[in-house]
Amino acid sequence: MSCTICPRNCKIDRTAAKGFCGCSSVPLIARAALHYDEEPSISGKSGSGTIFFSGCNLKCIFCQNMVLQDGTLGEPFTPERLADVMQKLAALGANNINLVTPTPHKDAIIQALRLAKERGLSIPIVYNTNSYETVETIRAYEGLIDIYLPDLKYVDARLSQAFSRAADYFPVAIAAIEEMMRQVGPMVTNEAGLAVRGVRIRHLVLPGCVFDTREVLREIKERFGADCPISLMSQYTPIPSCTRKPLDRPLTKREYEAALDCCLSLGFTNVYTQELSSVGASYTPPFSDHVDL
Ligand code: SF4
């Protein structure tokens, strides 16, 4: 079968070869555990039942989870085992099942979700994506995903090409997010403050790139309105392998404050912000080639 799951359009048979994402037809999982570092509406007190897939179709040069990018670390999972793990995470008290970098594994994940739901899995399912997605792939999840957490990383094509080898990132990502909004609307929470349904758009402010953060925020407001739920992340941490300027240094407090000021002046009303102490903090969980569930 020729893979066209994402906009890379590699058109290769993943049972025999690997494309840009580094993934074969069998998903590798490098971590499945309760995770407490998402927004409070996702992690809550009990944690988010997070499944980190190995491999990535965007491969940003500054990625905190770089160890997962080439798609070799992790344990192979059948759809049946993936469904089992979702149920085990639910039994541990997870608020939701959080699928991180799921894009290349569409077919296995859809099979697993159908199976787990048939067996009674009822907590919300979160699709946590870099947003470099085709509209067709997001459409395939309609009715299976409750919450979308899409990144909107860049507007400027020069940045998306330089940092993620995707000059078309913005038009592709915004079309995918529009499809997510069509399916589930903006994020809504229950009386406990936990997300039950909808979209929250995430943006990581990059050092030296606040000019593009402003464009990202303007685009979100123009398309989805100032009440669109957003997360403005300050946690950028330079990794040793990324020596490209300006990504070789942490975000400054002044830069994050400039991004917050832009949010305020545009009138956003539903913004998750991070403490300025998050600047330079590490949010990378431990990964391994074996999953303990
Ligand atoms: S999912 Fe992987 S193999 Fe398929 S088109 Fe995207 S990058 Fe290529």
PDB file of C-alpha atoms and ligand atoms in Angstrom:
ATOM      1  CA  MET A   1       0.000   0.000   0.000  1.00  0.00           C
ATOM      2  CA  SER A   2       1.337   3.430  -0.947  1.00  0.00           C
ATOM      3  CA  CYS A   3       1.463   5.756   2.094  1.00  0.00           C
ATOM      4  CA  THR A   4      -0.220   9.144   1.674  1.00  0.00           C
ATOM      5  CA  ILE A   5      -1.314   9.491   5.311  1.00  0.00           C
ATOM      6  CA  CYS A   6       0.389  12.856   5.716  1.00  0.00           C
ATOM      7  CA  PRO A   7       1.363  15.749   3.429  1.00  0.00           C
ATOM      8  CA  ARG A   8       4.850  14.301   2.899  1.00  0.00           C
ATOM      9  CA  ASN A   9       3.116  11.972   0.453  1.00  0.00           C
ATOM     10  CA  CYS A  10       5.988   9.482   0.415  1.00  0.00           C
ATOM     11  CA  LYS A  11       3.934   6.927  -1.572  1.00  0.00           C
ATOM     12  CA  ILE A  12       5.955   4.014  -0.246  1.00  0.00           C
ATOM     13  CA  ASP A  13       4.831   0.619   0.980  1.00  0.00           C
ATOM     14  CA  ARG A  14       5.503   0.777   4.728  1.00  0.00           C
ATOM     15  CA  THR A  15       5.443  -2.998   5.079  1.00  0.00           C
ATOM     16  CA  ALA A  16       8.658  -2.980   3.034  1.00  0.00           C
ATOM     17  CA  ALA A  17      10.255   0.474   3.468  1.00  0.00           C
ATOM     18  CA  LYS A  18      10.211   3.601   5.606  1.00  0.00           C
ATOM     19  CA  GLY A  19       9.339   7.101   4.500  1.00  0.00           C
ATOM     20  CA  PHE A  20      10.158  10.538   5.923  1.00  0.00           C
ATOM     21  CA  CYS A  21       8.599   9.679   9.317  1.00  0.00           C
ATOM     22  CA  GLY A  22      10.769   6.584   9.819  1.00  0.00           C
ATOM     23  CA  CYS A  23       7.741   4.423  10.652  1.00  0.00           C
ATOM     24  CA  SER A  24       6.998   0.926   9.402  1.00  0.00           C
ATOM     25  CA  SER A  25       3.427  -0.340   9.252  1.00  0.00           C
ATOM     26  CA  VAL A  26       3.640  -1.487  12.913  1.00  0.00           C
ATOM     27  CA  PRO A  27       3.604   1.361  15.467  1.00  0.00           C
ATOM     28  CA  LEU A  28       6.435   1.528  18.000  1.00  0.00           C
ATOM     29  CA  ILE A  29       5.516   2.973  21.390  1.00  0.00           C
ATOM     30  CA  ALA A  30       8.241   4.475  23.586  1.00  0.00           C
ATOM     31  CA  ARG A  31       6.125   5.361  26.601  1.00  0.00           C
ATOM     32  CA  ALA A  32       2.600   4.722  27.871  1.00  0.00           C
ATOM     33  CA  ALA A  33       1.969   6.161  31.316  1.00  0.00           C
ATOM     34  CA  LEU A  34       0.056   8.695  33.349  1.00  0.00           C
ATOM     35  CA  HIS A  35       1.497  12.085  32.454  1.00  0.00           C
ATOM     36  CA  TYR A  36       1.143  15.269  34.475  1.00  0.00           C
ATOM     37  CA  ASP A  37       2.814  17.923  32.289  1.00  0.00           C
ATOM     38  CA  GLU A  38      -0.049  18.812  29.970  1.00  0.00           C
ATOM     39  CA  GLU A  39      -2.397  21.749  30.571  1.00  0.00           C
ATOM     40  CA  PRO A  40      -4.437  21.355  33.821  1.00  0.00           C
ATOM     41  CA  SER A  41      -7.607  20.677  31.798  1.00  0.00           C
ATOM     42  CA  ILE A  42      -5.867  17.640  30.258  1.00  0.00           C
ATOM     43  CA  SER A  43      -3.673  16.309  33.082  1.00  0.00           C
ATOM     44  CA  GLY A  44      -5.956  17.184  35.983  1.00  0.00           C
ATOM     45  CA  LYS A  45      -4.944  15.582  39.285  1.00  0.00           C
ATOM     46  CA  SER A  46      -5.099  11.987  38.059  1.00  0.00           C
ATOM     47  CA  GLY A  47      -2.943  12.451  34.986  1.00  0.00           C
ATOM     48  CA  SER A  48      -3.412  12.016  31.273  1.00  0.00           C
ATOM     49  CA  GLY A  49      -3.071   8.468  29.917  1.00  0.00           C
ATOM     50  CA  THR A  50      -0.376   9.374  27.437  1.00  0.00           C
ATOM     51  CA  ILE A  51       0.896   7.160  24.638  1.00  0.00           C
ATOM     52  CA  PHE A  52       4.051   8.422  22.883  1.00  0.00           C
ATOM     53  CA  PHE A  53       4.467   7.010  19.390  1.00  0.00           C
ATOM     54  CA  SER A  54       7.916   6.672  17.878  1.00  0.00           C
ATOM     55  CA  GLY A  55       8.621   8.415  14.559  1.00  0.00           C
ATOM     56  CA  CYS A  56       7.538  11.823  13.320  1.00  0.00           C
ATOM     57  CA  ASN A  57       6.438  13.348  10.044  1.00  0.00           C
ATOM     58  CA  LEU A  58       7.695  16.861  10.905  1.00  0.00           C
ATOM     59  CA  LYS A  59      11.088  16.372  12.596  1.00  0.00           C
ATOM     60  CA  CYS A  60      11.624  19.901  13.927  1.00  0.00           C
ATOM     61  CA  ILE A  61      15.317  20.542  14.495  1.00  0.00           C
ATOM     62  CA  PHE A  62      14.633  21.809  18.044  1.00  0.00           C
ATOM     63  CA  CYS A  63      12.411  18.917  19.171  1.00  0.00           C
ATOM     64  CA  GLN A  64      12.537  18.035  22.879  1.00  0.00           C
ATOM     65  CA  ASN A  65      11.641  14.442  22.014  1.00  0.00           C
ATOM     66  CA  MET A  66      14.400  14.132  19.414  1.00  0.00           C
ATOM     67  CA  VAL A  67      15.135  10.581  20.544  1.00  0.00           C
ATOM     68  CA  LEU A  68      11.776   9.539  19.040  1.00  0.00           C
ATOM     69  CA  GLN A  69      12.194  11.250  15.686  1.00  0.00           C
ATOM     70  CA  ASP A  70      13.797   8.506  13.631  1.00  0.00           C
ATOM     71  CA  GLY A  71      11.145   5.972  14.595  1.00  0.00           C
ATOM     72  CA  THR A  72      13.483   3.276  15.962  1.00  0.00           C
ATOM     73  CA  LEU A  73      12.992   3.550  19.746  1.00  0.00           C
ATOM     74  CA  GLY A  74      10.035   1.725  21.231  1.00  0.00           C
ATOM     75  CA  GLU A  75       8.141  -1.510  21.339  1.00  0.00           C
ATOM     76  CA  PRO A  76       5.961  -2.793  18.472  1.00  0.00           C
ATOM     77  CA  PHE A  77       2.227  -2.740  19.162  1.00  0.00           C
ATOM     78  CA  THR A  78      -0.639  -4.454  17.401  1.00  0.00           C
ATOM     79  CA  PRO A  79      -4.023  -2.659  17.411  1.00  0.00           C
ATOM     80  CA  GLU A  80      -5.229  -5.255  19.965  1.00  0.00           C
ATOM     81  CA  ARG A  81      -2.345  -4.490  22.341  1.00  0.00           C
ATOM     82  CA  LEU A  82      -2.820  -0.769  21.836  1.00  0.00           C
ATOM     83  CA  ALA A  83      -6.487  -1.166  22.821  1.00  0.00           C
ATOM     84  CA  ASP A  84      -5.372  -3.137  25.914  1.00  0.00           C
ATOM     85  CA  VAL A  85      -2.991  -0.343  26.930  1.00  0.00           C
ATOM     86  CA  MET A  86      -5.720   2.282  26.536  1.00  0.00           C
ATOM     87  CA  GLN A  87      -7.940   0.249  28.856  1.00  0.00           C
ATOM     88  CA  LYS A  88      -5.112  -0.231  31.371  1.00  0.00           C
ATOM     89  CA  LEU A  89      -4.440   3.523  31.449  1.00  0.00           C
ATOM     90  CA  ALA A  90      -8.167   4.123  32.023  1.00  0.00           C
ATOM     91  CA  ALA A  91      -8.128   1.571  34.867  1.00  0.00           C
ATOM     92  CA  LEU A  92      -5.195   3.481  36.449  1.00  0.00           C
ATOM     93  CA  GLY A  93      -7.483   6.523  36.663  1.00  0.00           C
ATOM     94  CA  ALA A  94      -6.386   8.474  33.575  1.00  0.00           C
ATOM     95  CA  ASN A  95      -8.597  11.458  32.753  1.00  0.00           C
ATOM     96  CA  ASN A  96      -8.227  10.726  29.064  1.00  0.00           C
ATOM     97  CA  ILE A  97      -6.211   8.783  26.489  1.00  0.00           C
ATOM     98  CA  ASN A  98      -3.658  11.146  24.958  1.00  0.00           C
ATOM     99  CA  LEU A  99      -2.189  10.069  21.599  1.00  0.00           C
ATOM    100  CA  VAL A 100       1.089  11.947  21.035  1.00  0.00           C
ATOM    101  CA  THR A 101       2.457  12.233  17.475  1.00  0.00           C
ATOM    102  CA  PRO A 102      -0.157   9.802  16.178  1.00  0.00           C
ATOM    103  CA  THR A 103      -0.105  10.952  12.548  1.00  0.00           C
ATOM    104  CA  PRO A 104       1.773   8.126  10.785  1.00  0.00           C
ATOM    105  CA  HIS A 105      -0.183   5.415  12.633  1.00  0.00           C
ATOM    106  CA  LYS A 106      -3.694   6.272  11.522  1.00  0.00           C
ATOM    107  CA  ASP A 107      -4.839   2.788  10.551  1.00  0.00           C
ATOM    108  CA  ALA A 108      -3.575   1.003  13.689  1.00  0.00           C
ATOM    109  CA  ILE A 109      -4.924   3.733  15.982  1.00  0.00           C
ATOM    110  CA  ILE A 110      -8.375   3.739  14.387  1.00  0.00           C
ATOM    111  CA  GLN A 111      -8.588  -0.054  14.735  1.00  0.00           C
ATOM    112  CA  ALA A 112      -7.438   0.158  18.362  1.00  0.00           C
ATOM    113  CA  LEU A 113      -9.903   2.937  19.224  1.00  0.00           C
ATOM    114  CA  ARG A 114     -12.826   1.024  17.722  1.00  0.00           C
ATOM    115  CA  LEU A 115     -11.830  -2.082  19.646  1.00  0.00           C
ATOM    116  CA  ALA A 116     -11.296  -0.269  22.952  1.00  0.00           C
ATOM    117  CA  LYS A 117     -14.609   1.584  22.623  1.00  0.00           C
ATOM    118  CA  GLU A 118     -16.443  -1.675  21.816  1.00  0.00           C
ATOM    119  CA  ARG A 119     -14.966  -3.059  25.037  1.00  0.00           C
ATOM    120  CA  GLY A 120     -16.305  -0.063  26.996  1.00  0.00           C
ATOM    121  CA  LEU A 121     -13.546   2.590  26.976  1.00  0.00           C
ATOM    122  CA  SER A 122     -15.430   5.803  27.686  1.00  0.00           C
ATOM    123  CA  ILE A 123     -12.917   8.474  28.766  1.00  0.00           C
ATOM    124  CA  PRO A 124     -12.158  11.245  26.243  1.00  0.00           C
ATOM    125  CA  ILE A 125      -9.649  10.527  23.488  1.00  0.00           C
ATOM    126  CA  VAL A 126      -7.083  13.276  22.837  1.00  0.00           C
ATOM    127  CA  TYR A 127      -5.321  13.692  19.484  1.00  0.00           C
ATOM    128  CA  ASN A 128      -2.066  15.557  20.191  1.00  0.00           C
ATOM    129  CA  THR A 129      -0.488  16.580  16.896  1.00  0.00           C
ATOM    130  CA  ASN A 130       2.052  18.807  15.169  1.00  0.00           C
ATOM    131  CA  SER A 131      -0.832  19.570  12.736  1.00  0.00           C
ATOM    132  CA  TYR A 132       1.141  18.622   9.626  1.00  0.00           C
ATOM    133  CA  GLU A 133      -1.858  16.540   8.621  1.00  0.00           C
ATOM    134  CA  THR A 134      -4.046  16.034   5.605  1.00  0.00           C
ATOM    135  CA  VAL A 135      -7.704  16.942   5.981  1.00  0.00           C
ATOM    136  CA  GLU A 136      -8.549  13.388   4.826  1.00  0.00           C
ATOM    137  CA  THR A 137      -6.604  11.866   7.719  1.00  0.00           C
ATOM    138  CA  ILE A 138      -8.330  14.097  10.278  1.00  0.00           C
ATOM    139  CA  ARG A 139     -11.710  13.315   8.678  1.00  0.00           C
ATOM    140  CA  ALA A 140     -11.032   9.603   9.184  1.00  0.00           C
ATOM    141  CA  TYR A 141     -11.077  10.200  12.951  1.00  0.00           C
ATOM    142  CA  GLU A 142     -14.503  11.841  13.036  1.00  0.00           C
ATOM    143  CA  GLY A 143     -16.552  10.370  15.900  1.00  0.00           C
ATOM    144  CA  LEU A 144     -13.492   8.705  17.470  1.00  0.00           C
ATOM    145  CA  ILE A 145     -11.638  11.754  18.819  1.00  0.00           C
ATOM    146  CA  ASP A 146     -13.133  13.984  21.505  1.00  0.00           C
ATOM    147  CA  ILE A 147     -10.329  16.488  22.026  1.00  0.00           C
ATOM    148  CA  TYR A 148      -7.799  17.844  19.562  1.00  0.00           C
ATOM    149  CA  LEU A 149      -4.577  19.509  20.780  1.00  0.00           C
ATOM    150  CA  PRO A 150      -3.066  20.789  17.534  1.00  0.00           C
ATOM    151  CA  ASP A 151       0.129  22.808  17.436  1.00  0.00           C
ATOM    152  CA  LEU A 152       0.210  25.861  15.230  1.00  0.00           C
ATOM    153  CA  LYS A 153       3.962  26.285  15.023  1.00  0.00           C
ATOM    154  CA  TYR A 154       4.571  28.832  12.276  1.00  0.00           C
ATOM    155  CA  VAL A 155       2.990  31.117   9.725  1.00  0.00           C
ATOM    156  CA  ASP A 156       6.234  32.145   8.026  1.00  0.00           C
ATOM    157  CA  ALA A 157       7.194  29.622   5.335  1.00  0.00           C
ATOM    158  CA  ARG A 158      10.886  30.465   5.705  1.00  0.00           C
ATOM    159  CA  LEU A 159      10.785  29.386   9.351  1.00  0.00           C
ATOM    160  CA  SER A 160       8.792  26.219   8.701  1.00  0.00           C
ATOM    161  CA  GLN A 161      11.150  25.245   5.901  1.00  0.00           C
ATOM    162  CA  ALA A 162      14.291  26.019   7.902  1.00  0.00           C
ATOM    163  CA  PHE A 163      13.179  24.365  11.136  1.00  0.00           C
ATOM    164  CA  SER A 164      10.841  21.575   9.951  1.00  0.00           C
ATOM    165  CA  ARG A 165      11.507  21.097   6.222  1.00  0.00           C
ATOM    166  CA  ALA A 166       7.888  22.019   5.489  1.00  0.00           C
ATOM    167  CA  ALA A 167       7.496  25.260   3.546  1.00  0.00           C
ATOM    168  CA  ASP A 168       3.753  24.544   3.239  1.00  0.00           C
ATOM    169  CA  TYR A 169       3.290  24.040   7.006  1.00  0.00           C
ATOM    170  CA  PHE A 170       0.907  26.927   7.653  1.00  0.00           C
ATOM    171  CA  PRO A 171      -1.697  26.349   4.898  1.00  0.00           C
ATOM    172  CA  VAL A 172      -1.636  22.594   5.584  1.00  0.00           C
ATOM    173  CA  ALA A 173      -1.902  22.944   9.364  1.00  0.00           C
ATOM    174  CA  ILE A 174      -4.629  25.571   9.347  1.00  0.00           C
ATOM    175  CA  ALA A 175      -6.787  23.450   7.008  1.00  0.00           C
ATOM    176  CA  ALA A 176      -6.354  20.469   9.350  1.00  0.00           C
ATOM    177  CA  ILE A 177      -7.281  22.588  12.383  1.00  0.00           C
ATOM    178  CA  GLU A 178     -10.373  23.917  10.579  1.00  0.00           C
ATOM    179  CA  GLU A 179     -11.457  20.304  10.085  1.00  0.00           C
ATOM    180  CA  MET A 180     -10.877  19.570  13.793  1.00  0.00           C
ATOM    181  CA  MET A 181     -13.002  22.612  14.697  1.00  0.00           C
ATOM    182  CA  ARG A 182     -15.735  21.447  12.326  1.00  0.00           C
ATOM    183  CA  GLN A 183     -15.841  18.080  14.116  1.00  0.00           C
ATOM    184  CA  VAL A 184     -15.738  19.091  17.782  1.00  0.00           C
ATOM    185  CA  GLY A 185     -15.721  22.906  18.106  1.00  0.00           C
ATOM    186  CA  PRO A 186     -13.708  24.883  20.678  1.00  0.00           C
ATOM    187  CA  MET A 187     -12.685  23.088  23.883  1.00  0.00           C
ATOM    188  CA  VAL A 188     -15.233  22.840  26.667  1.00  0.00           C
ATOM    189  CA  THR A 189     -14.553  21.678  30.223  1.00  0.00           C
ATOM    190  CA  ASN A 190     -16.706  20.070  32.908  1.00  0.00           C
ATOM    191  CA  GLU A 191     -17.412  21.381  36.412  1.00  0.00           C
ATOM    192  CA  ALA A 192     -14.071  19.910  37.571  1.00  0.00           C
ATOM    193  CA  GLY A 193     -12.230  21.926  34.936  1.00  0.00           C
ATOM    194  CA  LEU A 194     -11.338  18.873  32.838  1.00  0.00           C
ATOM    195  CA  ALA A 195     -11.618  18.998  29.063  1.00  0.00           C
ATOM    196  CA  VAL A 196     -14.435  16.860  27.721  1.00  0.00           C
ATOM    197  CA  ARG A 197     -14.530  17.879  24.072  1.00  0.00           C
ATOM    198  CA  GLY A 198     -13.160  20.338  21.554  1.00  0.00           C
ATOM    199  CA  VAL A 199     -10.005  21.984  20.251  1.00  0.00           C
ATOM    200  CA  ARG A 200      -7.301  23.934  22.063  1.00  0.00           C
ATOM    201  CA  ILE A 201      -4.575  25.293  19.775  1.00  0.00           C
ATOM    202  CA  ARG A 202      -1.020  25.233  21.107  1.00  0.00           C
ATOM    203  CA  HIS A 203       1.807  27.522  20.139  1.00  0.00           C
ATOM    204  CA  LEU A 204       5.379  27.260  21.429  1.00  0.00           C
ATOM    205  CA  VAL A 205       7.037  30.669  21.388  1.00  0.00           C
ATOM    206  CA  LEU A 206      10.471  30.273  19.776  1.00  0.00           C
ATOM    207  CA  PRO A 207      13.497  32.440  20.631  1.00  0.00           C
ATOM    208  CA  GLY A 208      14.047  35.174  18.087  1.00  0.00           C
ATOM    209  CA  CYS A 209      10.698  34.425  16.418  1.00  0.00           C
ATOM    210  CA  VAL A 210       8.137  36.498  18.329  1.00  0.00           C
ATOM    211  CA  PHE A 211       7.329  38.249  15.038  1.00  0.00           C
ATOM    212  CA  ASP A 212       5.898  34.945  13.824  1.00  0.00           C
ATOM    213  CA  THR A 213       4.070  34.291  17.115  1.00  0.00           C
ATOM    214  CA  ARG A 214       2.184  37.541  16.445  1.00  0.00           C
ATOM    215  CA  GLU A 215       1.183  36.253  13.004  1.00  0.00           C
ATOM    216  CA  VAL A 216       0.076  32.921  14.473  1.00  0.00           C
ATOM    217  CA  LEU A 217      -2.126  34.707  17.019  1.00  0.00           C
ATOM    218  CA  ARG A 218      -3.592  37.033  14.372  1.00  0.00           C
ATOM    219  CA  GLU A 219      -4.454  34.074  12.154  1.00  0.00           C
ATOM    220  CA  ILE A 220      -6.121  32.200  15.018  1.00  0.00           C
ATOM    221  CA  LYS A 221      -8.201  35.238  15.937  1.00  0.00           C
ATOM    222  CA  GLU A 222      -9.194  35.916  12.340  1.00  0.00           C
ATOM    223  CA  ARG A 223     -10.292  32.329  11.667  1.00  0.00           C
ATOM    224  CA  PHE A 224     -11.660  31.146  15.022  1.00  0.00           C
ATOM    225  CA  GLY A 225     -12.291  34.334  17.035  1.00  0.00           C
ATOM    226  CA  ALA A 226     -10.742  35.758  20.188  1.00  0.00           C
ATOM    227  CA  ASP A 227     -12.554  33.210  22.385  1.00  0.00           C
ATOM    228  CA  CYS A 228     -10.720  30.305  20.719  1.00  0.00           C
ATOM    229  CA  PRO A 229      -8.943  28.294  23.462  1.00  0.00           C
ATOM    230  CA  ILE A 230      -5.197  28.573  23.057  1.00  0.00           C
ATOM    231  CA  SER A 231      -2.064  27.555  24.962  1.00  0.00           C
ATOM    232  CA  LEU A 232       0.869  29.891  24.684  1.00  0.00           C
ATOM    233  CA  MET A 233       3.890  27.847  25.697  1.00  0.00           C
ATOM    234  CA  SER A 234       7.104  29.295  27.140  1.00  0.00           C
ATOM    235  CA  GLN A 235       8.942  26.029  27.712  1.00  0.00           C
ATOM    236  CA  TYR A 236      11.353  26.184  24.774  1.00  0.00           C
ATOM    237  CA  THR A 237      14.641  24.550  25.801  1.00  0.00           C
ATOM    238  CA  PRO A 238      17.620  24.407  23.413  1.00  0.00           C
ATOM    239  CA  ILE A 239      18.922  20.910  22.773  1.00  0.00           C
ATOM    240  CA  PRO A 240      22.654  20.280  22.229  1.00  0.00           C
ATOM    241  CA  SER A 241      22.233  19.123  18.625  1.00  0.00           C
ATOM    242  CA  CYS A 242      20.432  22.311  17.607  1.00  0.00           C
ATOM    243  CA  THR A 243      23.137  24.893  17.021  1.00  0.00           C
ATOM    244  CA  ARG A 244      21.193  26.962  14.521  1.00  0.00           C
ATOM    245  CA  LYS A 245      20.636  30.559  15.619  1.00  0.00           C
ATOM    246  CA  PRO A 246      18.399  31.779  17.221  1.00  0.00           C
ATOM    247  CA  LEU A 247      17.326  28.317  18.425  1.00  0.00           C
ATOM    248  CA  ASP A 248      20.560  27.719  20.333  1.00  0.00           C
ATOM    249  CA  ARG A 249      19.386  29.730  23.344  1.00  0.00           C
ATOM    250  CA  PRO A 250      16.369  29.696  25.678  1.00  0.00           C
ATOM    251  CA  LEU A 251      13.439  32.007  25.176  1.00  0.00           C
ATOM    252  CA  THR A 252      13.897  35.174  27.216  1.00  0.00           C
ATOM    253  CA  LYS A 253      11.298  36.435  29.662  1.00  0.00           C
ATOM    254  CA  ARG A 254      11.047  39.612  27.614  1.00  0.00           C
ATOM    255  CA  GLU A 255      10.156  37.564  24.514  1.00  0.00           C
ATOM    256  CA  TYR A 256       7.478  35.592  26.346  1.00  0.00           C
ATOM    257  CA  GLU A 257       6.052  38.779  27.810  1.00  0.00           C
ATOM    258  CA  ALA A 258       5.896  40.279  24.301  1.00  0.00           C
ATOM    259  CA  ALA A 259       3.928  37.224  23.158  1.00  0.00           C
ATOM    260  CA  LEU A 260       1.563  37.578  26.141  1.00  0.00           C
ATOM    261  CA  ASP A 261       1.104  41.281  25.364  1.00  0.00           C
ATOM    262  CA  CYS A 262       0.105  40.380  21.823  1.00  0.00           C
ATOM    263  CA  CYS A 263      -2.483  37.915  23.184  1.00  0.00           C
ATOM    264  CA  LEU A 264      -3.896  40.620  25.425  1.00  0.00           C
ATOM    265  CA  SER A 265      -4.022  43.282  22.726  1.00  0.00           C
ATOM    266  CA  LEU A 266      -5.817  40.894  20.362  1.00  0.00           C
ATOM    267  CA  GLY A 267      -8.383  40.278  23.101  1.00  0.00           C
ATOM    268  CA  PHE A 268      -7.990  36.507  23.568  1.00  0.00           C
ATOM    269  CA  THR A 269     -10.184  35.388  26.451  1.00  0.00           C
ATOM    270  CA  ASN A 270      -9.297  31.705  26.897  1.00  0.00           C
ATOM    271  CA  VAL A 271      -5.524  31.480  27.126  1.00  0.00           C
ATOM    272  CA  TYR A 272      -3.472  28.925  29.030  1.00  0.00           C
ATOM    273  CA  THR A 273      -0.113  30.490  29.864  1.00  0.00           C
ATOM    274  CA  GLN A 274       2.922  29.009  31.523  1.00  0.00           C
ATOM    275  CA  GLU A 275       4.825  30.431  34.467  1.00  0.00           C
ATOM    276  CA  LEU A 276       7.851  32.363  33.329  1.00  0.00           C
ATOM    277  CA  SER A 277       9.832  29.815  35.347  1.00  0.00           C
ATOM    278  CA  SER A 278       8.901  27.351  32.585  1.00  0.00           C
ATOM    279  CA  VAL A 279      11.399  29.146  30.369  1.00  0.00           C
ATOM    280  CA  GLY A 280      14.190  26.611  29.972  1.00  0.00           C
ATOM    281  CA  ALA A 281      12.420  23.917  32.052  1.00  0.00           C
ATOM    282  CA  SER A 282      12.572  20.333  30.818  1.00  0.00           C
ATOM    283  CA  TYR A 283       9.307  18.613  29.872  1.00  0.00           C
ATOM    284  CA  THR A 284      10.890  15.515  28.346  1.00  0.00           C
ATOM    285  CA  PRO A 285       9.643  12.309  30.006  1.00  0.00           C
ATOM    286  CA  PRO A 286      11.776   9.147  30.101  1.00  0.00           C
ATOM    287  CA  PHE A 287      11.402   6.986  26.981  1.00  0.00           C
ATOM    288  CA  SER A 288      12.441   3.394  26.493  1.00  0.00           C
ATOM    289  CA  ASP A 289      12.216   0.487  24.087  1.00  0.00           C
ATOM    290  CA  HIS A 290       9.888  -1.293  26.494  1.00  0.00           C
ATOM    291  CA  VAL A 291       6.426  -0.317  27.737  1.00  0.00           C
ATOM    292  CA  ASP A 292       5.497  -1.478  31.228  1.00  0.00           C
ATOM    293  CA  LEU A 293       1.745  -1.786  30.722  1.00  0.00           C
TER     294      LEU A 293
HETATM  295  S1  SF4 B   1       3.068   8.985   7.255  1.00  0.00           S
HETATM  296 FE1  SF4 B   1       5.297   8.732   6.951  1.00  0.00          FE
HETATM  297  S2  SF4 B   1       5.527   7.416   5.137  1.00  0.00           S
HETATM  298 FE2  SF4 B   1       3.392   8.170   5.173  1.00  0.00          FE
HETATM  299  S3  SF4 B   1       3.394   9.988   3.889  1.00  0.00           S
HETATM  300 FE3  SF4 B   1       3.748  10.700   5.988  1.00  0.00          FE
HETATM  301  S4  SF4 B   1       5.978  10.749   6.285  1.00  0.00           S
HETATM  302 FE4  SF4 B   1       5.560   9.548   4.444  1.00  0.00          FE
END
